[in-house]
C-alpha atoms as a PDB file:
ATOM      1  CA  UNK A   1     167.463-105.181   2.906  1.00  0.00           C
ATOM      2  CA  UNK A   2     170.239-105.085   0.381  1.00  0.00           C
ATOM      3  CA  UNK A   3     171.957-102.748  -2.017  1.00  0.00           C
ATOM      4  CA  UNK A   4     173.956-100.306   0.124  1.00  0.00           C
ATOM      5  CA  UNK A   5     177.297 -99.356  -1.352  1.00  0.00           C
ATOM      6  CA  UNK A   6     179.444 -99.539   1.762  1.00  0.00           C
ATOM      7  CA  UNK A   7     179.568-102.033   4.613  1.00  0.00           C
ATOM      8  CA  UNK A   8     177.916-101.177   7.910  1.00  0.00           C
ATOM      9  CA  UNK A   9     181.383-101.074   9.495  1.00  0.00           C
ATOM     10  CA  UNK A  10     182.497 -98.342   7.099  1.00  0.00           C
ATOM     11  CA  UNK A  11     179.329 -96.354   7.745  1.00  0.00           C
ATOM     12  CA  UNK A  12     179.890 -96.557  11.500  1.00  0.00           C
ATOM     13  CA  UNK A  13     183.291 -94.936  11.064  1.00  0.00           C
ATOM     14  CA  UNK A  14     182.283 -92.315   8.493  1.00  0.00           C
ATOM     15  CA  UNK A  15     179.241 -90.804  10.244  1.00  0.00           C
ATOM     16  CA  UNK A  16     179.783 -87.837  12.611  1.00  0.00           C
ATOM     17  CA  UNK A  17     179.344 -88.761  16.273  1.00  0.00           C
ATOM     18  CA  UNK A  18     176.864 -85.953  17.003  1.00  0.00           C
ATOM     19  CA  UNK A  19     174.353 -87.255  14.448  1.00  0.00           C
ATOM     20  CA  UNK A  20     171.707 -89.594  15.801  1.00  0.00           C
ATOM     21  CA  UNK A  21     171.743 -92.791  13.767  1.00  0.00           C
ATOM     22  CA  UNK A  22     169.329 -95.656  13.500  1.00  0.00           C
ATOM     23  CA  UNK A  23     170.800 -98.849  12.091  1.00  0.00           C
ATOM     24  CA  UNK A  24     167.796-100.510  10.511  1.00  0.00           C
ATOM     25  CA  UNK A  25     166.469-102.628   7.672  1.00  0.00           C
ATOM     26  CA  UNK A  26     163.784-101.493   5.257  1.00  0.00           C
ATOM     27  CA  UNK A  27     161.210-104.217   5.907  1.00  0.00           C
ATOM     28  CA  UNK A  28     161.696-105.423   9.491  1.00  0.00           C
ATOM     29  CA  UNK A  29     158.751-104.510  11.775  1.00  0.00           C
ATOM     30  CA  UNK A  30     160.946-103.447  14.752  1.00  0.00           C
ATOM     31  CA  UNK A  31     162.993-101.180  12.469  1.00  0.00           C
ATOM     32  CA  UNK A  32     159.868 -99.699  10.901  1.00  0.00           C
ATOM     33  CA  UNK A  33     158.279 -99.040  14.297  1.00  0.00           C
ATOM     34  CA  UNK A  34     161.299 -97.039  15.456  1.00  0.00           C
ATOM     35  CA  UNK A  35     161.435 -95.107  12.198  1.00  0.00           C
ATOM     36  CA  UNK A  36     157.755 -94.237  12.621  1.00  0.00           C
ATOM     37  CA  UNK A  37     158.470 -92.863  16.082  1.00  0.00           C
ATOM     38  CA  UNK A  38     161.387 -90.785  14.854  1.00  0.00           C
ATOM     39  CA  UNK A  39     159.095 -89.343  12.181  1.00  0.00           C
ATOM     40  CA  UNK A  40     156.225 -88.706  14.583  1.00  0.00           C
ATOM     41  CA  UNK A  41     158.544 -86.997  17.072  1.00  0.00           C
ATOM     42  CA  UNK A  42     160.311 -85.051  14.298  1.00  0.00           C
ATOM     43  CA  UNK A  43     163.751 -86.084  15.547  1.00  0.00           C
ATOM     44  CA  UNK A  44     166.621 -85.410  13.152  1.00  0.00           C
ATOM     45  CA  UNK A  45     168.546 -88.590  12.457  1.00  0.00           C
ATOM     46  CA  UNK A  46     170.347 -90.628   9.845  1.00  0.00           C
ATOM     47  CA  UNK A  47     168.961 -93.965   8.743  1.00  0.00           C
ATOM     48  CA  UNK A  48     171.936 -96.291   8.280  1.00  0.00           C
ATOM     49  CA  UNK A  49     170.784 -99.266   6.190  1.00  0.00           C
ATOM     50  CA  UNK A  50     171.896-102.666   7.443  1.00  0.00           C
ATOM     51  CA  UNK A  51     172.321-105.242   4.685  1.00  0.00           C
ATOM     52  CA  UNK A  52     170.557-108.249   6.169  1.00  0.00           C
ATOM     53  CA  UNK A  53     171.221-110.423   3.137  1.00  0.00           C
ATOM     54  CA  UNK A  54     174.958-109.963   3.541  1.00  0.00           C
ATOM     55  CA  UNK A  55     174.739-110.631   7.261  1.00  0.00           C
ATOM     56  CA  UNK A  56     176.070-107.218   8.285  1.00  0.00           C
ATOM     57  CA  UNK A  57     174.284-107.577  11.617  1.00  0.00           C
ATOM     58  CA  UNK A  58     176.254-110.766  12.323  1.00  0.00           C
ATOM     59  CA  UNK A  59     179.683-109.100  12.238  1.00  0.00           C
ATOM     60  CA  UNK A  60     181.865-108.393  15.249  1.00  0.00           C
ATOM     61  CA  UNK A  61     181.802-104.676  14.481  1.00  0.00           C
ATOM     62  CA  UNK A  62     178.022-104.700  14.658  1.00  0.00           C
ATOM     63  CA  UNK A  63     178.207-106.721  17.884  1.00  0.00           C
ATOM     64  CA  UNK A  64     180.109-103.836  19.459  1.00  0.00           C
ATOM     65  CA  UNK A  65     176.882-101.855  19.139  1.00  0.00           C
ATOM     66  CA  UNK A  66     174.556-104.742  19.930  1.00  0.00           C
ATOM     67  CA  UNK A  67     175.912-108.016  21.337  1.00  0.00           C
ATOM     68  CA  UNK A  68     172.591-109.641  20.439  1.00  0.00           C
ATOM     69  CA  UNK A  69     173.397-108.970  16.770  1.00  0.00           C
ATOM     70  CA  UNK A  70     169.818-107.935  16.119  1.00  0.00           C
ATOM     71  CA  UNK A  71     168.215-105.010  14.329  1.00  0.00           C
ATOM     72  CA  UNK A  72     167.577-102.113  14.941  1.00  0.00           C
ATOM     73  CA  UNK A  73     170.200-100.274  16.972  1.00  0.00           C
ATOM     74  CA  UNK A  74     170.070 -96.610  17.961  1.00  0.00           C
ATOM     75  CA  UNK A  75     173.270 -94.597  18.254  1.00  0.00           C
ATOM     76  CA  UNK A  76     172.596 -91.335  20.066  1.00  0.00           C
ATOM     77  CA  UNK A  77     175.964 -89.587  20.101  1.00  0.00           C
ATOM     78  CA  UNK A  78     177.778 -92.736  21.175  1.00  0.00           C
ATOM     79  CA  UNK A  79     174.998 -94.118  23.363  1.00  0.00           C
ATOM     80  CA  UNK A  80     174.000 -97.427  21.800  1.00  0.00           C
ATOM     81  CA  UNK A  81     170.585 -98.880  22.492  1.00  0.00           C
ATOM     82  CA  UNK A  82     168.985-101.988  21.047  1.00  0.00           C
ATOM     83  CA  UNK A  83     165.519-103.538  21.528  1.00  0.00           C
ATOM     84  CA  UNK A  84     162.933-101.506  19.632  1.00  0.00           C
ATOM     85  CA  UNK A  85     160.621-101.086  22.638  1.00  0.00           C
ATOM     86  CA  UNK A  86     163.437 -99.623  24.709  1.00  0.00           C
ATOM     87  CA  UNK A  87     164.320 -97.302  21.826  1.00  0.00           C
ATOM     88  CA  UNK A  88     160.717 -96.082  21.534  1.00  0.00           C
ATOM     89  CA  UNK A  89     160.558 -95.355  25.263  1.00  0.00           C
ATOM     90  CA  UNK A  90     163.961 -93.678  25.302  1.00  0.00           C
ATOM     91  CA  UNK A  91     163.135 -91.376  22.396  1.00  0.00           C
ATOM     92  CA  UNK A  92     160.025 -90.133  24.159  1.00  0.00           C
ATOM     93  CA  UNK A  93     161.639 -89.837  27.578  1.00  0.00           C
ATOM     94  CA  UNK A  94     164.604 -87.859  26.302  1.00  0.00           C
ATOM     95  CA  UNK A  95     163.275 -85.852  23.387  1.00  0.00           C
ATOM     96  CA  UNK A  96     159.540 -85.512  24.051  1.00  0.00           C
ATOM     97  CA  UNK A  97     158.839 -86.085  27.754  1.00  0.00           C
ATOM     98  CA  UNK A  98     155.458 -84.359  27.532  1.00  0.00           C
ATOM     99  CA  UNK A  99     154.321 -86.090  24.355  1.00  0.00           C
ATOM    100  CA  UNK A 100     150.987 -87.927  24.478  1.00  0.00           C
ATOM    101  CA  UNK A 101     152.729 -90.651  22.490  1.00  0.00           C
ATOM    102  CA  UNK A 102     154.043 -91.887  25.847  1.00  0.00           C
ATOM    103  CA  UNK A 103     151.702 -90.531  28.523  1.00  0.00           C
ATOM    104  CA  UNK A 104     152.895 -89.828  32.042  1.00  0.00           C
ATOM    105  CA  UNK A 105     149.765 -90.949  33.861  1.00  0.00           C
ATOM    106  CA  UNK A 106     150.707 -94.265  35.511  1.00  0.00           C
ATOM    107  CA  UNK A 107     147.694 -96.211  34.274  1.00  0.00           C
ATOM    108  CA  UNK A 108     147.837 -94.779  30.770  1.00  0.00           C
ATOM    109  CA  UNK A 109     151.558 -95.497  30.557  1.00  0.00           C
ATOM    110  CA  UNK A 110     151.013 -98.990  31.943  1.00  0.00           C
ATOM    111  CA  UNK A 111     148.608 -99.736  29.083  1.00  0.00           C
ATOM    112  CA  UNK A 112     151.162 -98.494  26.562  1.00  0.00           C
ATOM    113  CA  UNK A 113     153.857-100.624  28.167  1.00  0.00           C
ATOM    114  CA  UNK A 114     151.537-103.607  28.221  1.00  0.00           C
ATOM    115  CA  UNK A 115     150.758-103.335  24.519  1.00  0.00           C
ATOM    116  CA  UNK A 116     154.469-103.053  23.755  1.00  0.00           C
ATOM    117  CA  UNK A 117     155.136-106.196  25.786  1.00  0.00           C
ATOM    118  CA  UNK A 118     152.102-107.956  24.303  1.00  0.00           C
ATOM    119  CA  UNK A 119     153.404-107.374  20.804  1.00  0.00           C
ATOM    120  CA  UNK A 120     156.969-108.335  21.684  1.00  0.00           C
ATOM    121  CA  UNK A 121     156.170-111.531  23.549  1.00  0.00           C
ATOM    122  CA  UNK A 122     152.799-112.718  22.246  1.00  0.00           C
ATOM    123  CA  UNK A 123     151.701-111.289  18.894  1.00  0.00           C
ATOM    124  CA  UNK A 124     154.796-110.624  16.807  1.00  0.00           C
ATOM    125  CA  UNK A 125     156.528-113.947  17.618  1.00  0.00           C
ATOM    126  CA  UNK A 126     153.589-115.755  16.033  1.00  0.00           C
ATOM    127  CA  UNK A 127     153.477-113.414  13.055  1.00  0.00           C
ATOM    128  CA  UNK A 128     157.223-113.696  12.614  1.00  0.00           C
ATOM    129  CA  UNK A 129     157.111-117.486  12.801  1.00  0.00           C
ATOM    130  CA  UNK A 130     154.191-117.814  10.394  1.00  0.00           C
ATOM    131  CA  UNK A 131     154.941-115.001   7.931  1.00  0.00           C
ATOM    132  CA  UNK A 132     158.563-113.938   8.034  1.00  0.00           C
ATOM    133  CA  UNK A 133     160.539-117.069   8.915  1.00  0.00           C
ATOM    134  CA  UNK A 134     159.219-119.130   5.955  1.00  0.00           C
ATOM    135  CA  UNK A 135     160.034-116.254   3.596  1.00  0.00           C
ATOM    136  CA  UNK A 136     163.626-115.786   4.669  1.00  0.00           C
ATOM    137  CA  UNK A 137     164.620-119.199   6.015  1.00  0.00           C
ATOM    138  CA  UNK A 138     163.941-122.878   5.455  1.00  0.00           C
ATOM    139  CA  UNK A 139     160.705-123.174   7.412  1.00  0.00           C
ATOM    140  CA  UNK A 140     157.179-124.164   6.445  1.00  0.00           C
ATOM    141  CA  UNK A 141     153.866-122.639   7.442  1.00  0.00           C
ATOM    142  CA  UNK A 142     152.126-125.221   9.594  1.00  0.00           C
ATOM    143  CA  UNK A 143     148.628-125.724  11.028  1.00  0.00           C
ATOM    144  CA  UNK A 144     150.073-125.316  14.523  1.00  0.00           C
ATOM    145  CA  UNK A 145     151.708-122.035  13.524  1.00  0.00           C
ATOM    146  CA  UNK A 146     148.380-120.847  12.140  1.00  0.00           C
ATOM    147  CA  UNK A 147     146.604-121.853  15.344  1.00  0.00           C
ATOM    148  CA  UNK A 148     149.073-119.908  17.478  1.00  0.00           C
ATOM    149  CA  UNK A 149     148.661-116.893  15.213  1.00  0.00           C
ATOM    150  CA  UNK A 150     144.880-116.953  15.578  1.00  0.00           C
ATOM    151  CA  UNK A 151     145.205-117.242  19.370  1.00  0.00           C
ATOM    152  CA  UNK A 152     147.366-114.113  19.399  1.00  0.00           C
ATOM    153  CA  UNK A 153     145.027-112.192  17.091  1.00  0.00           C
ATOM    154  CA  UNK A 154     142.029-113.207  19.193  1.00  0.00           C
ATOM    155  CA  UNK A 155     143.753-111.814  22.281  1.00  0.00           C
ATOM    156  CA  UNK A 156     144.431-108.560  20.432  1.00  0.00           C
ATOM    157  CA  UNK A 157     140.763-108.393  19.401  1.00  0.00           C
ATOM    158  CA  UNK A 158     139.742-108.875  23.041  1.00  0.00           C
ATOM    159  CA  UNK A 159     141.993-106.056  24.216  1.00  0.00           C
ATOM    160  CA  UNK A 160     140.533-103.727  21.599  1.00  0.00           C
ATOM    161  CA  UNK A 161     137.013-104.719  22.648  1.00  0.00           C
ATOM    162  CA  UNK A 162     137.638-104.159  26.358  1.00  0.00           C
ATOM    163  CA  UNK A 163     139.313-100.809  25.798  1.00  0.00           C
ATOM    164  CA  UNK A 164     136.690 -99.581  23.349  1.00  0.00           C
ATOM    165  CA  UNK A 165     139.012 -97.079  21.667  1.00  0.00           C
ATOM    166  CA  UNK A 166     140.308 -96.428  18.165  1.00  0.00           C
ATOM    167  CA  UNK A 167     143.931 -96.886  19.180  1.00  0.00           C
ATOM    168  CA  UNK A 168     145.762 -99.751  20.807  1.00  0.00           C
ATOM    169  CA  UNK A 169     146.323 -98.194  24.230  1.00  0.00           C
ATOM    170  CA  UNK A 170     143.801 -95.380  24.507  1.00  0.00           C
ATOM    171  CA  UNK A 171     141.826 -92.731  22.690  1.00  0.00           C
ATOM    172  CA  UNK A 172     144.859 -91.308  20.891  1.00  0.00           C
ATOM    173  CA  UNK A 173     147.982 -92.482  19.122  1.00  0.00           C
ATOM    174  CA  UNK A 174     150.823 -93.804  21.283  1.00  0.00           C
ATOM    175  CA  UNK A 175     154.105 -95.564  20.654  1.00  0.00           C
ATOM    176  CA  UNK A 176     152.247 -98.822  21.311  1.00  0.00           C
ATOM    177  CA  UNK A 177     150.517 -98.498  17.959  1.00  0.00           C
ATOM    178  CA  UNK A 178     153.748 -98.452  15.961  1.00  0.00           C
ATOM    179  CA  UNK A 179     155.008-102.016  16.566  1.00  0.00           C
ATOM    180  CA  UNK A 180     151.485-103.418  16.475  1.00  0.00           C
ATOM    181  CA  UNK A 181     150.858-101.780  13.101  1.00  0.00           C
ATOM    182  CA  UNK A 182     154.115-103.080  11.670  1.00  0.00           C
ATOM    183  CA  UNK A 183     153.298-106.565  12.938  1.00  0.00           C
ATOM    184  CA  UNK A 184     149.849-106.641  11.331  1.00  0.00           C
ATOM    185  CA  UNK A 185     151.404-105.145   8.206  1.00  0.00           C
ATOM    186  CA  UNK A 186     153.236-108.447   7.713  1.00  0.00           C
ATOM    187  CA  UNK A 187     149.889-110.214   7.496  1.00  0.00           C
ATOM    188  CA  UNK A 188     148.658-107.804   4.854  1.00  0.00           C
ATOM    189  CA  UNK A 189     151.924-108.353   3.011  1.00  0.00           C
ATOM    190  CA  UNK A 190     150.969-111.991   2.358  1.00  0.00           C
ATOM    191  CA  UNK A 191     147.229-111.264   1.939  1.00  0.00           C
ATOM    192  CA  UNK A 192     146.306-112.909   5.229  1.00  0.00           C
ATOM    193  CA  UNK A 193     142.608-112.316   5.944  1.00  0.00           C
ATOM    194  CA  UNK A 194     141.822-110.699   9.313  1.00  0.00           C
ATOM    195  CA  UNK A 195     138.082-110.200   8.726  1.00  0.00           C
ATOM    196  CA  UNK A 196     137.249-112.339  11.753  1.00  0.00           C
ATOM    197  CA  UNK A 197     138.963-109.720  13.910  1.00  0.00           C
ATOM    198  CA  UNK A 198     136.874-106.643  13.016  1.00  0.00           C
ATOM    199  CA  UNK A 199     138.194-104.381  15.765  1.00  0.00           C
ATOM    200  CA  UNK A 200     141.801-105.120  14.871  1.00  0.00           C
ATOM    201  CA  UNK A 201     140.964-104.571  11.225  1.00  0.00           C
ATOM    202  CA  UNK A 202     139.243-101.241  11.981  1.00  0.00           C
ATOM    203  CA  UNK A 203     142.119-100.068  14.198  1.00  0.00           C
ATOM    204  CA  UNK A 204     144.635-100.928  11.471  1.00  0.00           C
ATOM    205  CA  UNK A 205     142.632 -99.154   8.762  1.00  0.00           C
ATOM    206  CA  UNK A 206     142.132 -96.120  11.002  1.00  0.00           C
ATOM    207  CA  UNK A 207     145.862 -95.775  11.588  1.00  0.00           C
ATOM    208  CA  UNK A 208     146.568 -95.832   7.855  1.00  0.00           C
ATOM    209  CA  UNK A 209     143.860 -93.239   7.232  1.00  0.00           C
ATOM    210  CA  UNK A 210     144.744 -90.904  10.103  1.00  0.00           C
ATOM    211  CA  UNK A 211     148.533 -91.057   9.744  1.00  0.00           C
ATOM    212  CA  UNK A 212     149.397 -91.581   6.078  1.00  0.00           C
ATOM    213  CA  UNK A 213     152.869 -90.079   6.498  1.00  0.00           C
ATOM    214  CA  UNK A 214     153.685 -92.678   9.156  1.00  0.00           C
ATOM    215  CA  UNK A 215     152.017 -95.509   7.278  1.00  0.00           C
ATOM    216  CA  UNK A 216     154.126 -94.656   4.226  1.00  0.00           C
ATOM    217  CA  UNK A 217     157.195 -95.859   6.138  1.00  0.00           C
ATOM    218  CA  UNK A 218     155.573 -99.221   6.779  1.00  0.00           C
ATOM    219  CA  UNK A 219     154.088 -99.450   3.287  1.00  0.00           C
ATOM    220  CA  UNK A 220     157.560 -99.603   1.758  1.00  0.00           C
ATOM    221  CA  UNK A 221     158.424-102.536   3.980  1.00  0.00           C
ATOM    222  CA  UNK A 222     155.149-104.267   3.165  1.00  0.00           C
ATOM    223  CA  UNK A 223     155.844-103.996  -0.555  1.00  0.00           C
ATOM    224  CA  UNK A 224     159.185-105.738  -0.009  1.00  0.00           C
ATOM    225  CA  UNK A 225     157.568-108.508   2.024  1.00  0.00           C
ATOM    226  CA  UNK A 226     154.962-109.021  -0.708  1.00  0.00           C
ATOM    227  CA  UNK A 227     157.700-109.297  -3.293  1.00  0.00           C
ATOM    228  CA  UNK A 228     159.776-111.645  -1.143  1.00  0.00           C
ATOM    229  CA  UNK A 229     156.711-113.821  -0.614  1.00  0.00           C
ATOM    230  CA  UNK A 230     156.631-114.342  -4.388  1.00  0.00           C
ATOM    231  CA  UNK A 231     160.394-114.415  -4.878  1.00  0.00           C
ATOM    232  CA  UNK A 232     162.292-115.379  -1.698  1.00  0.00           C
ATOM    233  CA  UNK A 233     165.619-113.585  -1.213  1.00  0.00           C
ATOM    234  CA  UNK A 234     168.842-115.497  -1.653  1.00  0.00           C
ATOM    235  CA  UNK A 235     170.508-115.688   1.774  1.00  0.00           C
ATOM    236  CA  UNK A 236     172.905-118.455   0.791  1.00  0.00           C
ATOM    237  CA  UNK A 237     175.830-116.195   1.665  1.00  0.00           C
ATOM    238  CA  UNK A 238     174.697-115.873   5.275  1.00  0.00           C
ATOM    239  CA  UNK A 239     175.867-118.185   8.043  1.00  0.00           C
ATOM    240  CA  UNK A 240     173.115-117.904  10.627  1.00  0.00           C
ATOM    241  CA  UNK A 241     173.756-119.521  14.034  1.00  0.00           C
ATOM    242  CA  UNK A 242     170.128-120.629  14.447  1.00  0.00           C
ATOM    243  CA  UNK A 243     167.996-120.468  11.315  1.00  0.00           C
ATOM    244  CA  UNK A 244     168.461-122.954   8.435  1.00  0.00           C
ATOM    245  CA  UNK A 245     169.199-121.182   5.178  1.00  0.00           C
ATOM    246  CA  UNK A 246     166.746-121.794   2.375  1.00  0.00           C
ATOM    247  CA  UNK A 247     168.147-123.002  -0.933  1.00  0.00           C
ATOM    248  CA  UNK A 248     166.786-120.627  -3.530  1.00  0.00           C
ATOM    249  CA  UNK A 249     166.393-121.967  -7.044  1.00  0.00           C
ATOM    250  CA  UNK A 250     168.151-119.762  -9.582  1.00  0.00           C
END
């Protein structure tokens, strides 16, 4: 998340307009999902690192790209788009309209869209609250948080059982797999056991085996999460409007 030489504002100014840019962090699941899609679709782009620890996403310059002040943001020749699901759909629609990653058949596409929404609204919020928030901010992991997480994982297991396929939305890889993989990756990052969800576990392992070049993107983020779990990052310089900042012992 940290270590870039120049501020995000300077990088916005210095990059040519005709170069697609993705403003992203190195360990955030939404950022990783979009970077996987860019890799899978072989779309030339520049990854512009956003220094989360310094709060670069909270600046007014960043807000010009995304008023929500969230990460990631796509800049396609001056067209700014936030929300990782919207970015995934846009990349396919514009640059690979015939790609099986985002099928055209209404029912097949509906399943992909459902899994994207399921992750956004039901699975990842529980993973984020249980895994990520206590790492980066002053929150505790609670029994209620664990219960909500298991409810979400159980629903995912049920969807995999009903579909009976090796991928999240069908018999082949789609953009729905990317955010789901990066969500479950967070659990692996803290050694959370998912053995009681064998279909989710098998789907996750299959993705890593079948698409090692895509998994490699997520693996870097997982390594950072694992390290942060042991040694929480110092965000004392950030003024977050919602989350309480954890006091890190030095």
